[in-house]
Amino acid sequence: MQFAQFDVAAFLNANWQKRPLLIRNPWKEWANPLEPDELAGLACEEGVESRLITHNGGTLALERGPFAEERFDTLSKEPWTLLVQAVDHYVPDVAALIEPFRFVPDWRIDDVMVSYANDGGGVGPHFDQYDVFLIQGLGCRRWRVGPVCDAQTPLVPHDDLRLIEDFEATDDFVLEPGDILYVPPGFAHDGVALGDDCMTYSVGFRAPSRAELAEAWTAHQVDAMAEDDRYADPDLSRQPHPGEITAEALDRLHGMVLASLADRDAFARWFGHYNSLSKYSETDWRPEEQMETEEVSVMLAEGHALHRNPAHRFAFIAAGEGVLLFVDGVCRECRGETAELARDLCAGGEWSGATPGEDALVLLTALINQGSLGFEEEDL
Ligand code: SIN
Ligand code: CO
């Protein structure tokens, strides 16, 4: 999927993380990439995260999947909406929706959630912590967008949903197939299906919270700390008041903590690993039997292409002459031809090349065996 016209520089300048934007059908040609039935099928599968929100009079109720097929036959005429997370992991045409948004780096991209609603269906007025592009796939949806919210914004008391009380919209749009609404973090929004057969694709982003980062990075460093790495004061001299914790002692204590977290190179390695971990592990591409480099070499020489597992995250960090490649939590140091290969793999798409060198072949084989790359089923 590609945009025919979209001014990325203007968008980044005026809207990204700043204010919402309605983008009227920017696609070369819009085609809804997924049938509603296929979405319902996914919501019945174990390991796929799905939710159903039903309206009962004025009240919204949440059910979590997987659902029995019959659940969809027993829905009432009242409004409802089905939401399925990470559909890009299962449907290549949905994964293709991410491509035009790669002006934002891959490590910031989360997944594509897909919703299907009948007339009046929606998740209610809420705000998210993340940027989102809401692509109208099928049917129409009215979006009301409101002011910026925060932890002080009053919410409706509800066990499962964080709905905004007294939602007052500042903008009101009707989206038709192919239209996109960009909503930055914190902005209130409420999408209501206008008519049946309303499908919306949410290309969502991630931004780690300071608390999450601090907690996870600290835990990682703590793991490697020795029991005898302790406060020491061989230079101790008698202090005027034994009850005081002196500034010198505090500087030393504080310094111990800061120094242990300050290692920038170790942080880079850790963050590459942490960010490339998969959220879901259901898309297992590991071959039944581990492949050998010779087999991989023959397959490539025969012209078979390697594909990336859409559930695995690829990223690299420049390191001297080479790169550190992170795939599904595993870090590998790559130099020369292998660094080039790592960059190519991170660029996405399929990879083919008849004669990779020995190191490149070892890397490709390792990635196949960990289930991050694979040949087409029918090629094997
Ligand atoms: C929806 O697709 O109905 C909800 C998407 C969102 O508000 O984030
Ligand atoms: Co939202």
Coordinates of C-alpha atoms and ligand atoms in Angstrom, one line a residue:
M1 CA 0.0 0.0 0.0
Q2 CA 1.3 3.4 -0.9
F3 CA 0.3 7.0 -0.6
A4 CA -0.3 9.0 -3.8
Q5 CA 0.2 12.2 -1.9
F6 CA 1.2 12.9 1.7
D7 CA 3.6 15.6 2.9
V8 CA 5.6 13.8 5.5
A9 CA 7.8 16.8 6.4
A10 CA 4.7 19.0 6.9
F11 CA 3.0 16.3 9.0
L12 CA 6.1 15.8 11.2
N13 CA 6.5 19.5 11.7
A14 CA 2.9 20.4 12.4
N15 CA 1.1 17.2 13.7
W16 CA 3.3 14.4 14.9
Q17 CA 2.9 14.3 18.8
K18 CA 1.3 17.7 18.6
R19 CA -2.2 17.8 17.1
P20 CA -4.7 15.5 15.4
L21 CA -5.0 15.5 11.6
L22 CA -7.7 14.3 9.2
I23 CA -6.1 13.0 6.0
R24 CA -8.6 12.4 3.3
N25 CA -7.9 9.3 1.3
P26 CA -4.2 9.8 0.5
W27 CA -3.8 6.3 -1.1
K28 CA -2.9 5.5 -4.7
E29 CA -5.8 3.1 -4.6
W30 CA -7.6 2.1 -1.4
A31 CA -8.6 -1.6 -1.0
N32 CA -9.9 -2.9 2.3
P33 CA -7.2 -5.6 3.1
L34 CA -9.3 -7.9 5.3
E35 CA -12.7 -9.5 5.2
P36 CA -14.9 -9.1 8.3
D37 CA -15.3 -12.9 8.5
E38 CA -11.5 -13.4 8.6
L39 CA -11.3 -11.0 11.5
A40 CA -14.0 -12.9 13.3
G41 CA -12.0 -16.1 12.6
L42 CA -8.9 -14.6 14.2
A43 CA -10.9 -13.6 17.3
C44 CA -11.8 -17.3 17.8
E45 CA -8.1 -18.4 17.8
E46 CA -6.1 -19.2 20.9
G47 CA -3.2 -16.8 21.4
V48 CA -4.8 -14.0 19.5
E49 CA -5.7 -11.0 21.7
S50 CA -9.3 -9.9 21.0
R51 CA -12.1 -8.0 22.7
L52 CA -15.8 -7.6 22.2
I53 CA -17.5 -4.4 23.4
T54 CA -21.3 -4.6 23.6
H55 CA -23.7 -1.7 24.3
N56 CA -26.6 -2.4 26.6
G57 CA -28.8 0.6 26.8
G58 CA -26.3 3.3 27.8
T59 CA -23.7 0.9 29.3
L60 CA -20.7 -0.7 27.7
A61 CA -19.5 -4.2 28.6
L62 CA -16.2 -5.9 27.7
E63 CA -15.6 -9.6 26.9
R64 CA -12.2 -11.0 26.1
G65 CA -11.5 -13.6 23.4
P66 CA -10.9 -16.2 22.2
F67 CA -14.6 -16.4 21.3
A68 CA -16.7 -19.4 20.3
E69 CA -17.9 -18.9 16.7
E70 CA -21.5 -19.0 18.0
R71 CA -20.9 -15.8 20.0
F72 CA -21.1 -13.8 16.8
D73 CA -24.5 -15.4 15.9
T74 CA -26.0 -14.5 19.3
L75 CA -25.2 -10.7 19.2
S76 CA -28.2 -8.5 19.6
K77 CA -29.3 -5.6 17.5
E78 CA -27.7 -3.3 20.0
P79 CA -24.4 -1.7 18.9
W80 CA -21.2 -3.8 19.4
T81 CA -17.6 -3.8 18.2
L82 CA -15.0 -6.5 17.9
L83 CA -11.3 -5.6 18.3
V84 CA -8.4 -7.8 17.4
Q85 CA -4.8 -6.9 18.2
A86 CA -1.6 -7.4 16.1
V87 CA -3.5 -8.5 13.0
D88 CA -0.4 -7.5 11.0
H89 CA 1.2 -10.7 12.5
Y90 CA -1.3 -12.9 10.7
V91 CA -2.3 -11.1 7.5
P92 CA 0.4 -9.9 5.2
D93 CA -2.0 -7.4 3.5
V94 CA -2.7 -5.8 6.9
A95 CA 1.1 -5.7 7.6
A96 CA 1.5 -3.8 4.4
L97 CA -0.5 -1.0 5.9
I98 CA 2.5 -0.2 8.1
E99 CA 4.8 0.5 5.2
P100 CA 3.8 4.1 4.3
F101 CA 4.1 5.1 8.0
R102 CA 7.8 4.0 8.2
F103 CA 8.8 7.7 8.2
V104 CA 8.5 6.9 11.9
P105 CA 11.3 4.4 12.9
D106 CA 10.4 0.8 13.2
W107 CA 11.3 0.6 16.9
R108 CA 8.5 3.0 17.6
I109 CA 5.9 1.0 15.7
D110 CA 3.7 -1.3 17.8
D111 CA 1.1 -3.2 15.8
V112 CA -2.1 -2.9 13.7
M113 CA -5.3 -3.4 15.6
V114 CA -8.5 -4.0 13.6
S115 CA -12.0 -3.3 14.7
Y116 CA -15.3 -4.3 13.2
A117 CA -18.6 -2.7 14.3
N118 CA -22.3 -2.6 13.5
D119 CA -24.3 0.6 13.4
G120 CA -23.6 2.7 16.5
G121 CA -20.7 0.4 17.7
G122 CA -17.6 1.8 19.2
V123 CA -15.3 1.7 22.2
G124 CA -16.6 4.9 23.8
P125 CA -14.8 8.2 24.5
H126 CA -11.2 7.5 25.7
F127 CA -7.6 8.5 25.4
D128 CA -4.5 6.5 24.7
Q129 CA -0.9 6.9 25.7
Y130 CA 0.2 6.3 22.1
D131 CA 0.1 7.9 18.7
V132 CA -2.3 6.2 16.3
F133 CA -3.3 6.4 12.7
L134 CA -6.9 5.3 12.4
I135 CA -7.5 4.1 8.9
Q136 CA -11.1 3.7 7.8
G137 CA -11.2 0.4 5.9
L138 CA -14.8 -0.3 5.2
G139 CA -18.0 1.6 5.9
C140 CA -18.1 5.0 7.7
R141 CA -17.3 6.1 11.1
R142 CA -17.9 9.4 12.9
W143 CA -14.9 10.5 14.9
R144 CA -15.2 13.1 17.6
V145 CA -11.9 14.3 18.8
G146 CA -11.5 16.3 22.0
P147 CA -9.0 18.0 24.2
V148 CA -5.8 16.6 25.7
C149 CA -6.5 14.5 28.8
D150 CA -4.3 13.4 31.6
A151 CA -4.4 11.4 34.9
Q152 CA -6.7 14.1 36.4
T153 CA -9.3 13.7 33.6
P154 CA -12.5 12.3 35.3
L155 CA -13.4 8.8 34.1
V156 CA -16.7 6.9 34.2
P157 CA -16.5 4.3 37.0
H158 CA -16.1 1.0 35.1
D159 CA -14.3 -2.3 35.9
D160 CA -12.8 -2.8 32.5
L161 CA -13.0 0.4 30.4
R162 CA -11.4 3.8 30.9
L163 CA -14.2 6.0 29.5
I164 CA -14.0 9.8 29.8
E165 CA -16.9 11.4 31.7
D166 CA -18.5 14.5 30.2
F167 CA -16.6 14.1 26.9
E168 CA -16.8 17.3 24.9
A169 CA -15.4 17.1 21.4
T170 CA -13.6 20.0 19.7
D171 CA -13.6 18.4 16.2
D172 CA -16.1 16.2 14.4
F173 CA -15.3 14.2 11.3
V174 CA -17.0 11.5 9.2
L175 CA -14.4 9.1 7.8
E176 CA -15.0 7.1 4.6
P177 CA -13.0 4.2 3.2
G178 CA -9.3 5.2 2.8
D179 CA -9.5 8.3 5.1
I180 CA -7.1 8.5 8.0
L181 CA -7.3 10.2 11.3
Y182 CA -4.1 10.8 13.2
V183 CA -4.5 11.1 17.0
P184 CA -1.5 12.0 19.2
P185 CA -1.1 10.6 22.7
G186 CA -3.5 12.0 25.3
F187 CA -6.1 13.4 22.9
A188 CA -9.7 12.3 23.7
H189 CA -11.4 10.5 20.8
D190 CA -14.6 8.6 20.2
G191 CA -15.4 6.7 17.0
V192 CA -19.0 5.6 16.3
A193 CA -19.9 3.4 13.3
L194 CA -22.3 5.1 10.9
G195 CA -24.2 2.1 9.5
D196 CA -23.1 -1.6 9.6
D197 CA -19.9 -3.1 8.3
C198 CA -17.6 -0.5 9.8
M199 CA -13.9 -1.6 9.8
T200 CA -11.1 0.5 11.2
Y201 CA -7.4 -0.2 11.2
S202 CA -5.3 1.4 14.0
V203 CA -1.6 1.6 13.2
G204 CA -0.4 2.1 16.7
F205 CA 3.0 3.3 18.1
R206 CA 4.9 2.6 21.3
A207 CA 6.8 4.9 23.6
P208 CA 8.3 3.4 26.7
S209 CA 7.4 5.2 29.9
R210 CA 10.2 6.5 32.1
A211 CA 9.0 4.2 34.9
E212 CA 9.1 1.1 32.6
L213 CA 12.5 2.0 31.2
A214 CA 14.0 2.7 34.6
E215 CA 12.6 -0.4 36.1
A216 CA 13.7 -2.8 33.3
W217 CA 17.1 -1.3 32.8
T218 CA 17.8 -1.2 36.5
A219 CA 16.7 -4.8 36.9
H220 CA 19.0 -5.8 34.0
Q221 CA 22.0 -4.1 35.6
V222 CA 21.2 -5.4 39.1
D223 CA 21.3 -9.0 37.7
A224 CA 25.0 -8.6 36.9
M225 CA 26.0 -7.0 40.3
A226 CA 28.2 -8.8 42.7
E227 CA 27.2 -9.3 46.4
D228 CA 30.5 -7.8 47.5
D229 CA 30.2 -4.7 45.4
R230 CA 29.4 -2.5 48.4
Y231 CA 29.7 0.9 50.0
A232 CA 33.2 1.2 51.3
D233 CA 34.8 3.9 53.5
P234 CA 38.4 3.0 54.2
D235 CA 39.1 6.7 54.5
L236 CA 36.6 7.1 57.3
S237 CA 37.4 9.9 59.8
R238 CA 35.5 10.7 62.9
Q239 CA 32.6 13.1 62.1
P240 CA 31.3 15.8 64.5
H241 CA 27.9 14.2 65.0
P242 CA 27.5 10.4 64.8
G243 CA 23.8 10.9 64.0
E244 CA 24.4 12.7 60.7
I245 CA 24.5 11.0 57.2
T246 CA 27.0 13.4 55.7
A247 CA 27.0 15.0 52.3
E248 CA 30.2 13.0 51.5
A249 CA 28.5 9.7 52.3
L250 CA 25.4 10.6 50.3
D251 CA 27.6 11.6 47.3
R252 CA 29.3 8.3 47.4
L253 CA 26.0 6.4 47.8
H254 CA 24.3 8.3 45.0
G255 CA 27.4 7.9 42.8
M256 CA 27.3 4.1 43.2
V257 CA 23.7 4.0 41.8
L258 CA 24.3 6.5 39.0
A259 CA 27.6 4.9 37.9
S260 CA 25.9 1.5 37.7
L261 CA 23.2 2.9 35.3
A262 CA 25.4 5.3 33.3
D263 CA 27.1 2.8 30.9
R264 CA 25.8 4.0 27.5
D265 CA 27.1 1.1 25.5
A266 CA 25.6 -1.4 27.8
F267 CA 22.3 0.6 27.7
A268 CA 22.3 0.5 23.9
R269 CA 22.8 -3.3 23.9
W270 CA 20.1 -3.8 26.5
F271 CA 17.6 -1.5 24.9
G272 CA 18.1 -3.1 21.4
H273 CA 17.3 -6.5 23.1
Y274 CA 14.4 -5.2 25.2
N275 CA 12.7 -3.4 22.3
S276 CA 13.0 -6.3 19.9
L277 CA 11.3 -8.8 22.2
S278 CA 8.0 -10.0 20.7
K279 CA 4.8 -9.2 22.5
Y280 CA 3.1 -12.4 21.2
S281 CA 4.8 -15.7 20.6
E282 CA 2.1 -17.5 18.7
T283 CA 3.7 -17.1 15.2
D284 CA 6.3 -19.8 15.5
W285 CA 8.3 -20.2 12.3
R286 CA 11.1 -22.4 13.8
P287 CA 11.7 -25.3 11.5
E288 CA 10.9 -28.8 12.8
E289 CA 14.6 -29.7 12.2
Q290 CA 17.3 -27.1 12.4
M291 CA 18.6 -26.2 9.0
E292 CA 22.3 -26.4 8.1
T293 CA 24.2 -23.6 6.3
E294 CA 24.6 -25.9 3.2
E295 CA 20.8 -26.4 2.9
V296 CA 20.3 -22.7 3.2
S297 CA 23.0 -22.0 0.6
V298 CA 21.3 -24.5 -1.9
M299 CA 17.9 -22.9 -1.4
L300 CA 19.2 -19.4 -2.0
A301 CA 21.2 -20.6 -5.1
E302 CA 18.0 -22.0 -6.4
G303 CA 16.5 -18.5 -6.2
H304 CA 14.2 -19.0 -3.1
A305 CA 13.6 -15.8 -1.1
L306 CA 13.7 -15.4 2.6
H307 CA 10.8 -13.6 4.4
R308 CA 10.7 -12.0 7.8
N309 CA 8.4 -13.4 10.5
P310 CA 6.0 -10.4 10.9
A311 CA 5.7 -11.1 14.6
H312 CA 9.5 -10.7 15.1
R313 CA 11.0 -7.2 15.6
F314 CA 14.2 -6.3 13.7
A315 CA 16.4 -3.3 14.4
F316 CA 20.1 -2.4 14.3
I317 CA 22.4 0.0 16.2
A318 CA 25.5 1.4 14.6
A319 CA 28.6 0.2 16.4
G320 CA 32.0 1.3 15.1
E321 CA 32.5 0.0 11.6
G322 CA 29.7 -2.5 12.0
V323 CA 26.3 -2.9 13.5
L324 CA 24.6 -4.7 16.4
L325 CA 21.6 -6.6 14.9
F326 CA 18.7 -7.2 17.2
V327 CA 16.0 -9.8 16.2
D328 CA 13.5 -11.1 18.6
G329 CA 15.6 -10.3 21.6
V330 CA 18.8 -11.7 20.3
C331 CA 21.8 -9.5 19.7
R332 CA 24.5 -10.3 17.1
E333 CA 27.6 -8.3 16.2
C334 CA 27.9 -7.9 12.4
R335 CA 30.7 -6.5 10.3
G336 CA 31.5 -6.0 6.7
E337 CA 29.3 -8.0 4.4
T338 CA 27.2 -9.2 7.4
A339 CA 26.6 -5.6 8.5
E340 CA 25.3 -4.9 5.0
L341 CA 23.0 -7.9 5.2
A342 CA 21.8 -6.9 8.7
R343 CA 20.8 -3.4 7.3
D344 CA 19.1 -5.1 4.3
L345 CA 17.1 -7.4 6.6
C346 CA 16.1 -4.4 8.8
A347 CA 14.9 -2.6 5.7
G348 CA 12.2 -5.2 5.4
G349 CA 10.7 -7.0 2.4
E350 CA 12.0 -10.3 1.2
W351 CA 15.7 -11.2 0.9
S352 CA 17.3 -13.2 -1.8
G353 CA 20.9 -13.5 -2.9
A354 CA 22.5 -16.4 -4.6
T355 CA 26.0 -16.4 -3.0
P356 CA 26.2 -14.9 0.5
G357 CA 29.6 -15.2 2.1
E358 CA 30.3 -17.7 4.9
D359 CA 29.5 -15.3 7.8
A360 CA 26.3 -14.0 6.1
L361 CA 25.2 -17.6 5.6
V362 CA 25.8 -18.4 9.3
L363 CA 23.7 -15.3 10.2
L364 CA 20.8 -16.2 7.9
T365 CA 20.8 -19.8 9.1
A366 CA 20.7 -18.7 12.7
L367 CA 17.8 -16.4 12.0
I368 CA 15.9 -19.2 10.2
N369 CA 16.5 -21.6 13.1
Q370 CA 15.2 -19.0 15.7
G371 CA 12.1 -18.6 13.5
S372 CA 12.8 -15.0 12.5
L373 CA 13.3 -15.7 8.8
G374 CA 11.7 -18.4 6.6
F375 CA 11.4 -19.7 3.1
E376 CA 7.9 -20.0 1.6
E377 CA 6.2 -23.2 2.9
E378 CA 5.8 -24.5 -0.6
D379 CA 9.5 -24.0 -1.4
L380 CA 10.6 -26.3 1.3
Ligands
SIN1 C1 -11.8 1.5 17.1 O1 -11.3 1.1 16.1 O2 -13.0 1.5 17.3 C2 -11.0 2.1 18.3 C3 -9.7 2.6 18.0 C4 -9.2 3.6 19.0 O3 -9.9 4.4 19.4 O4 -8.0 3.6 19.4
CO2 CO -8.1 5.0 20.9

